[in-house]
Structures are given as structure tokens and as C-alpha cells.
Amino acid sequence: MSSKDVTALVIGRFQPFHKGHLEVVRTIAKECGSIIVGIGSAQYSHTPENPFTAGERYLMISRALRDDGMRNVHIVPIPDINRYSIWVSHVVSLVPPFHVIYSNNPLTRRLFSEAGYKVKASPIFSRELYSGTEIRRRMIFGEAWTQLVPSAVAKVIEEIGGLERMRELGTTAPITRYANDDSDGSGSQP
Amino acid sequence: MSSKDVTALVIGRFQPFHKGHLEVVRTIAKECGSIIVGIGSAQYSHTPENPFTAGERYLMISRALRDDGMRNVHIVPIPDINRYSIWVSHVVSLVPPFHVIYSNNPLTRRLFSEAGYKVKASPIFSRELYSGTEIRRRMIFGEAWTQLVPSAVAKVIEEIGGLERMRELGTTAPITRYANDDSDGSGSQP
Amino acid sequence: MSSKDVTALVIGRFQPFHKGHLEVVRTIAKECGSIIVGIGSAQYSHTPENPFTAGERYLMISRALRDDGMRNVHIVPIPDINRYSIWVSHVVSLVPPFHVIYSNNPLTRRLFSEAGYKVKASPIFSRELYSGTEIRRRMIFGEAWTQLVPSAVAKVIEEIGGLERMRELGTTAPITRYANDDSDGSGSQP
Amino acid sequence: MSSKDVTALVIGRFQPFHKGHLEVVRTIAKECGSIIVGIGSAQYSHTPENPFTAGERYLMISRALRDDGMRNVHIVPIPDINRYSIWVSHVVSLVPPFHVIYSNNPLTRRLFSEAGYKVKASPIFSRELYSGTEIRRRMIFGEAWTQLVPSAVAKVIEEIGGLERMRELGTTAPITRYANDDSDGSGSQP
Amino acid sequence: MSSKDVTALVIGRFQPFHKGHLEVVRTIAKECGSIIVGIGSAQYSHTPENPFTAGERYLMISRALRDDGMRNVHIVPIPDINRYSIWVSHVVSLVPPFHVIYSNNPLTRRLFSEAGYKVKASPIFSRELYSGTEIRRRMIFGEAWTQLVPSAVAKVIEEIGGLERMRELGTTAPITRYANDDSDGSGSQP
Amino acid sequence: MSSKDVTALVIGRFQPFHKGHLEVVRTIAKECGSIIVGIGSAQYSHTPENPFTAGERYLMISRALRDDGMRNVHIVPIPDINRYSIWVSHVVSLVPPFHVIYSNNPLTRRLFSEAGYKVKASPIFSRELYSGTEIRRRMIFGEAWTQLVPSAVAKVIEEIGGLERMRELGTTAPITRYANDDSDGSGSQP
């Protein structure tokens, strides 16, 4: 099979999509004919760790890749299923057919290997710098962050009021807390 | 709109409903014509943090408010949905129409604001004293707690054997632990 | 009712089924006519705490008990339901009718007692030695573990490549982590 | 136990709450000290058979009973669980403790009987006339219907634009149909 | 691989387990070393089509096969997942490893074939006579049915009051019907 | 707002994506700057009404639109949620922000209208000819169908063995039927 006939899958949370992610997609795109970008944890949003909806993340990725001149990219939201024995089937049913998955996560690698898929290591770029955790931290504390994401992503975050949302949520607890209720708010994490 | 035509929503876990909660409801009731009390985390019970079922909490609140002479109160159990992008719709479909929500929780405030609802700060009363966490701790360790809840609540807890339940559950771990099994009991928290 | 007409239920995660578990089943089998072994947390697998699928655990238990000459044992996978108010009904609907449950877990004991079932303490055997946590730790770090499980269990683990799976998963994080993504990987633990 | 200490449970869909329902509640209220009205199929709305949300039905019932001078009524939304072996536990966890359930449905009667509850036949009033099906049909086809429901219910339906909603939905099919798609629309009824 | 090393899987609803089912299991058992009997639609019970719980069906099958002298049978309840793209993974995670599935259902055959499993036709025995539908019909209408099931099954049905349950449920409608509510009872079948 | 800044949403099941669908997307694309194509009933596949997975449908649409020279299209799988009060929030969280939805389905129109969205009628093209139902019927019965779909779609169906799948499934019943089991197969439709 010629490399231009190969479709590759990469999965991330992209909270938000940053320059490290972009570099990974670029590198894989050179090795493969087309690429599928799976947006993991698609059902979550509005928390400090997962501030943006799947649709908002879709728009960030779509615009950043278009600006980069990339073609043949499929973007697919993938809700989490925390029952790992069926996770591969779940992913496979949601995305177009693919030939190889790029991942450095041991569990992802193991599950796709057990299911008979070809697994490759994902390239890594300045992980300390290009880190979703670090970018979210900077956004909450008002430090410089826009240089760490593609300009299209910074623009989407501005359009949707993302910075304001993150600062309000800040170090928020689950929603069942109450004026005179418990500070642990363990309601939504049974 | 006259204040007597305004319906307000407040949401809490009420594990159990205490005098701080009662004071909040009283205060809001003075500002509004009717009030909806949403029982959050309705699906949980029998844990140290969520000892009482939604039905038991419903009875506590109902009797406490009746004893207090309050009218025009709607009590509604609301199961958690930990997908925050649909949480407002979920709440709205379960409770009668309302005009304002009282909350101090940043996430609740943000979600209802994004959905276009009017959000007000909830009044706060001696939060250190009237705290579900503190009351549950006292119940487990046999310290005085009845003075912190309306007398109707203490009576309901007695009727349902709530004190005995809390002491048995104490610092209990999830249910899949076994005589000769792991002490972490991580089975039910994947 | 004669003891030979009594059916007993025991529930564990059995990750993996070890000699302590076997001893518990043997002891209960002497007191009852037949025994039901419920495999808890049936939906989980491929994590450091729950490495084996329900089906793999079923095979371990089945072969170990057959080698031991045990008869009249029913093995039933039981998925977790973290809504404890319906957990007893859930278990009861999945397993054959039983007369008594053996458990040392306070929550299990409380829930079955509230539902009117007879609850007995489960016998305990060298808990420090025969512990799933300890056995899984030894498997990951390459220490001796086979002497802690029935030989049939060691053989099943070998057949399914269980040791290799555990070492690869090791101290793995959830699957939504990405080459250039966050190290907390909180995506799948909302 | 004196009849005034007895709490009764009745469950219906109340699409909408009509005079037949009101008569049933009145009759039971005379026999018992307090009554719980469970709003079944709470999660459904916006279909020809289930046009109103649980919250809208809650308001209809609440106002109709208040106008009727009834006290000691608890209204509780109950989502369907189509796994009947756990349905009784599900209901019991959501509503305040009760002593008897009134129902004419064979399945409801059987399930609560098997679980050890006292079951009584529900009184019946002019079933041909006071029927949700008939009232919904009249609403869709523009025939007279307001005389079949308490006046408070007609007023709530007017406030929420219920008649307009029903006429628009009319004989609607599931939502995944498309301009040039299938007429069967079987997408949402797998 | 010798036939005695082959493990076969068969799946049915077994409402109830009848002599046709027994004959199928016997025939497959002659061709294979061990056999897994999957109890499909495990979550359903108490309806005319699915009267018995998974646990009750487990007991029927277990006793009938024991009476027949069969060894090396694994019985596993399998809840339905009506998302067919993940159904094979779901089944595979719940049952011990197997080498071949026996089925005449086109969907089951197709799904396991697409997943790379060996599929064989299931033997058929007097299908008109040995039919769950026919047996359930006879039970409801008081006609002779015990000769169509293994004697152990008839005994289990007697022990659990199964005949009484079926006659009460008879032509029952969903549970949200109400004395003065709709005759269609469409609440629980949205 | 200039028409080139408007993003439109259309939702269909696309089983399969045919020339009528293509014409709809083309027409809307002329009126708007960008278009989101939502793949409804995303979780279903392998049935006569929903033969193709969401991923397979994604590939059909993606290739057909690329061949057509269309740009600025976002394709998003959307699983059904049959709780209509939260369906709009569900859709909104999965797709990029949009300004108008095109639909002729009364329920979709009503739900988005109630939520405050702008709704337009979807254009219609030769509905008798370009119909998913008709195309699937032709595929099963071996009649000519390729002229009704874009050539890229016919090619995808060939690559994935779609015709063979549809013929095998044909008039298939749910999967819990068994050699000697019921012909109604009501197991998976409780």
C-alpha cells in the first residue's frame, strides 16, 4: 500500500488544540494520505480540565488545519466509554476506516494491538511547553498563552468567550454545591 | 412582573436538610411568589457523603417547610448528569417553569447564565455551623447534631433509621470489596 | 431448611481469583448446598486495578473450582451500578435465587439487610498474603506471584497473555492522553 | 395504623392531568393521611403521546390540587426504567416512604406485590370520557377539551403554549428524518 | 486443534429453556470440548415475551444440563446492547474465550463474521413444537406445556411462581398506565 | 450579517447519502458561508433501516462533497437521544456554532424554535426518487441503485462490502433469536 493510500487515526482531548498538536498532525500527514483527528472526551465541557465543548474544539481544529493548508483531514468527536473492552469497537464505529493509529498512551496502544490494529508511536514536540494543562493554567491566571496555540484557535476562544468561561469556572467544584451546603461537593462524583 | 409572580429555583443535595438551608429558602420565599427546591444528586444514597435517598430528603424538606408554614413550594428530585452542556436543559425539563435561579456555585451560575437565565447570589447563613459535612461527621461520631437541623428533619432521620445507617456505612468503601480482596476497592470507581 | 438446601451468594472482583478466594468458597460450600459466585465490576478490564475481563475471570474461577472438585457452583458476572438504592434488585435479578449472602463489606451488608436478606460474615484467610492488590503489584514488578493463586488461574493468565497486558498497562493513565497533551489525562474521569 | 397515618402512592403519565385523575386523587386522599403522586415517563416530552415535560405536568397537578384545597400531597417525577426487575427499587428511592400503592395495571400490581408491598385497586371514573388519549386527540384536531381538565390545567397549557406545540407535533415522526430522507424515520426507534 | 479443545458459544433468550434448546446444546456438546450458553436479553423480565429474570433462566439451564449429565458448560447472562457495532466486543468481554459461535440468526452471523470469528449453523429440532412463543402462549392460556420443557425447568417455574406471574401479566401493557389514563400506555415505549 | 458569515446546520441519517441529499447541501451552501452536516442516529448500524456505521457514512459524505468541490463543510456524527427536552443542547454541544438550522421535520423545527434558534425549510428534490428507503430496498433486492447516489458513495459501499452486508441482513430480526427460539425475537425490543 502506498503511503498516500494510508489513513491514520490520532485521538486527543484538545483542551485546547495547541501548536504541539498541530505539529503532530503535520508530521503524520506527511507519512499518510489522509488523517482522522478524534476528539476524545467529547461529552465533557465547562470544567477546569475540559473547558470546551466538542463542537468548539471541532471548530478550533478545523480552522487551524485549514489555515495550515491541510487537506484530507476528518475530524470526529468521540465520547468516552470507560469500559475498555468495547472502546476500540466504539471508536471504529464512529470514524471512517483507517489503517494505523498513532498513540503513545499504553492503554490505547494495548487495546488497539489486542484488536489487531497497527499502532505507531506518536511524534512528540516540546511537551513541557505545548501542554494543555499549562495553557489552561495560564488562561485562568491571566498569563500569556496565545503564542502557544495556532492563531485560529485563539480567535475561536475569543469568539466563544472562552477565557471568561475559564476564569469563572477557575477552580470550581461540581454543581450540586449550595450556599449552605458542603464544601466537598461530592454529589456529582459518587 | 410583581415579586409575587416570580418563581425561584434553588438546588442542593440536602444531605441532610439543615437550618442553614431552611434560612435560605425562607429568605428567597420573601422575595418571590413561589419557590422550587431541587434535590440534586437524586440518584445517590447509602454513602458517607450521600446517605439519604431522594425520597427521604423529599420528606425531610416537605415536613420542615410545612412546619415553617411555607406555601407555594415545589420539591423536585434532580439526578446528576455529569455532562454539563446539557445540564440546564435537564433541570429545566424536570421542574416547573421558573424566572430566576439562586446559586453561589460558579459552574451553576455560568451554565444558567450562558443559557440566558437570570442568576442571583444565594444568601448565606453561618456556613461553618450549618454544613452538611459537619452534620454528617457528628452523626457518625455520635456528637450532638439535632440542634443543627429542623426538628422535622431529626424526626424523619429517626423514623428511617438514618443514624444507624450512617454509623454502619461510616467510612465505608465501594461494594465490590471482598473478605480476601483488595483494600482499595477500586472496582466501582473505574 | 437443611443446610444442603441453602444457596449462598458471595461477590468479589477476583482480579485475579486467588487462594484466599478459593478458601472462602470452600468454607462456605461446606455450610451450604450450593453457592453463587458473583463477579463484581464485571464491565471493567484493562486497567491496573481491574486488568481482566469478566469472561477471563469467569474462566479462572470455573477451572479453579473444577480442579478443586467443587460442584453446584454458579458463576455470574455482575456489572457495577453505582446507584446503591437499586443495587440489591440488580444483583437479585441476575443471579439464581439464594438464601444468604456472605460479606464483610459494610455497605453490602447494610443494603442486603435493609432489603430483608440474611447476611453472614465472610471467613477471612491471611488477608495480607492473599490480596489482589499485592498479587497485581507482584505481576507488574516481576516478583513471584503464581504460588498465591490456584494453578488453574496461573494457567489462564498465561493463556490470555495476562502478564504482558499488566506490565504494559502498568501505571497507565486514561486513554484520552495524547503525545502532546496533558499529563493528568482527566478526560475520562469527569 | 390509623388511616390518617397512611401514605398512598399513585403513578400516572398525566398527559395531561384531567378530571378523572383529580377524582382518583380525591378519593384516595379521603382514605389516607397523605398521598404521593408519581409522574411516570418523566423523561419524555414533545411527542404526540407525551407532549408535556415532567416540570410542566408537575405544575398542572400542583395547581389543580391546590385549587381543590388538597393538602399533604407530594408530587414526584419518575423517569421510566424499562428493566422491570429493578423498577420498584427505583420508584421507592425517589419517593417519600409509603404504605400502599393504588394501581389497576397488572404489571405494576405484580411487581409491587412480589416486592412485598400492599396493593389496592385504583378507583375508576368515566374512563371513556376522562382519557388522556381522547383529550390529546381533541387538542390536535381543534375540538372542545377544556371541560375535561381542571381549569388550572387548561391555564397552564395556555401559559406554556401547549396547544400550539401539540398541533405542530401532530402526527410527527422522529427527528432524524430529513427533506430527502426516508419516510419511515426509523432512526430513533432502533 | 482437537474437537475436545474447542469451546463453542450459543446465545438465546431461553424464555423458558425448552427441550429444543436442550437438544441444541447436546448436539454442540458432542462436537466441542466445552460450551458457553449465553442468556441474551438478560436485563428483561416480567413481560409476556420475557417473563423470567436472567437469574431464574440461569437456574433453569443449570439444573436441566446437570440432570442431563452435561459437564463443561458455562452459563453467562448477556444484557442486550442495541448498538450492533459494539455488540461482539460486549459479548466477548463477558464470556470465557471461545473458538466458534453457533447461530442461525443472520445479524449474529454477520457481526461475528465481520469481527473474524468462525460461525457455524445451529442445529434445529422440531421448531414448531419447541418454541418459546408457543410455550408461553400455552402457559398463559392454561394449556399443557410441561412436556415441552425439561422436568427441571418445570420445577423451577413452579418454585418461583412463574405460571402465576405469566397469567397475571398475560397481555399486560407498560407500567405507566393508570386507572383513568390512556389505554395505549405508550409512556414506556417512546 | 453577510450570507458568507452564516453557518447552517442540516441533520439526516444518510443511509446512504444520495443525490437528493447532495442537492440539499449544494443549495444551502449557496446561501451560507459554511455548512455543518450532522449524521443522525450515529450509534446505529447493521440493521435494514440503518445499515452503515457513522464512520462509514462520514466517509461517503466527505468524499461526495470533496468530489463536488465543496469547501467549508463540517461533518459531525450525532447519536440519538430520545429525550427530546435535552436534544437541542445535545446537538449544540457536539457541532461548531451555527446560525440557522434547515429542517422540514416538525419536531426538529419545534424543538429548535422553542430554544430560540432560527429555523428554515429545507429544499426538496424529487423525494420519490431520491429516498433512502427506496435505495435500500433496491440494494436488498438486486435492483439498480448506483445512479441514485454520488459515484463516491457507490465506491465506498463497494469498499466496505456494504451490498453484501445489506443482503445478508435483509429482513433480519434482532440478535437474540435462536435456532429453536421464538420467531418474534422480541428480546431486544422490550
CSV table of N, CA and C in Angstrom, one decimal, chain A residues 24 34 115:
chain,number,residue,atom,x,y,z
A,24,VAL,N,2.1,17.5,15.6
A,24,VAL,CA,1.9,16.1,15.5
A,24,VAL,C,1.1,15.8,14.2
A,34,SER,N,-4.3,10.4,4.3
A,34,SER,CA,-5.3,11.2,5.0
A,34,SER,C,-5.2,10.9,6.5
A,115,ALA,N,-6.7,-5.8,19.4
A,115,ALA,CA,-7.8,-5.9,18.4
A,115,ALA,C,-7.2,-6.1,17.0
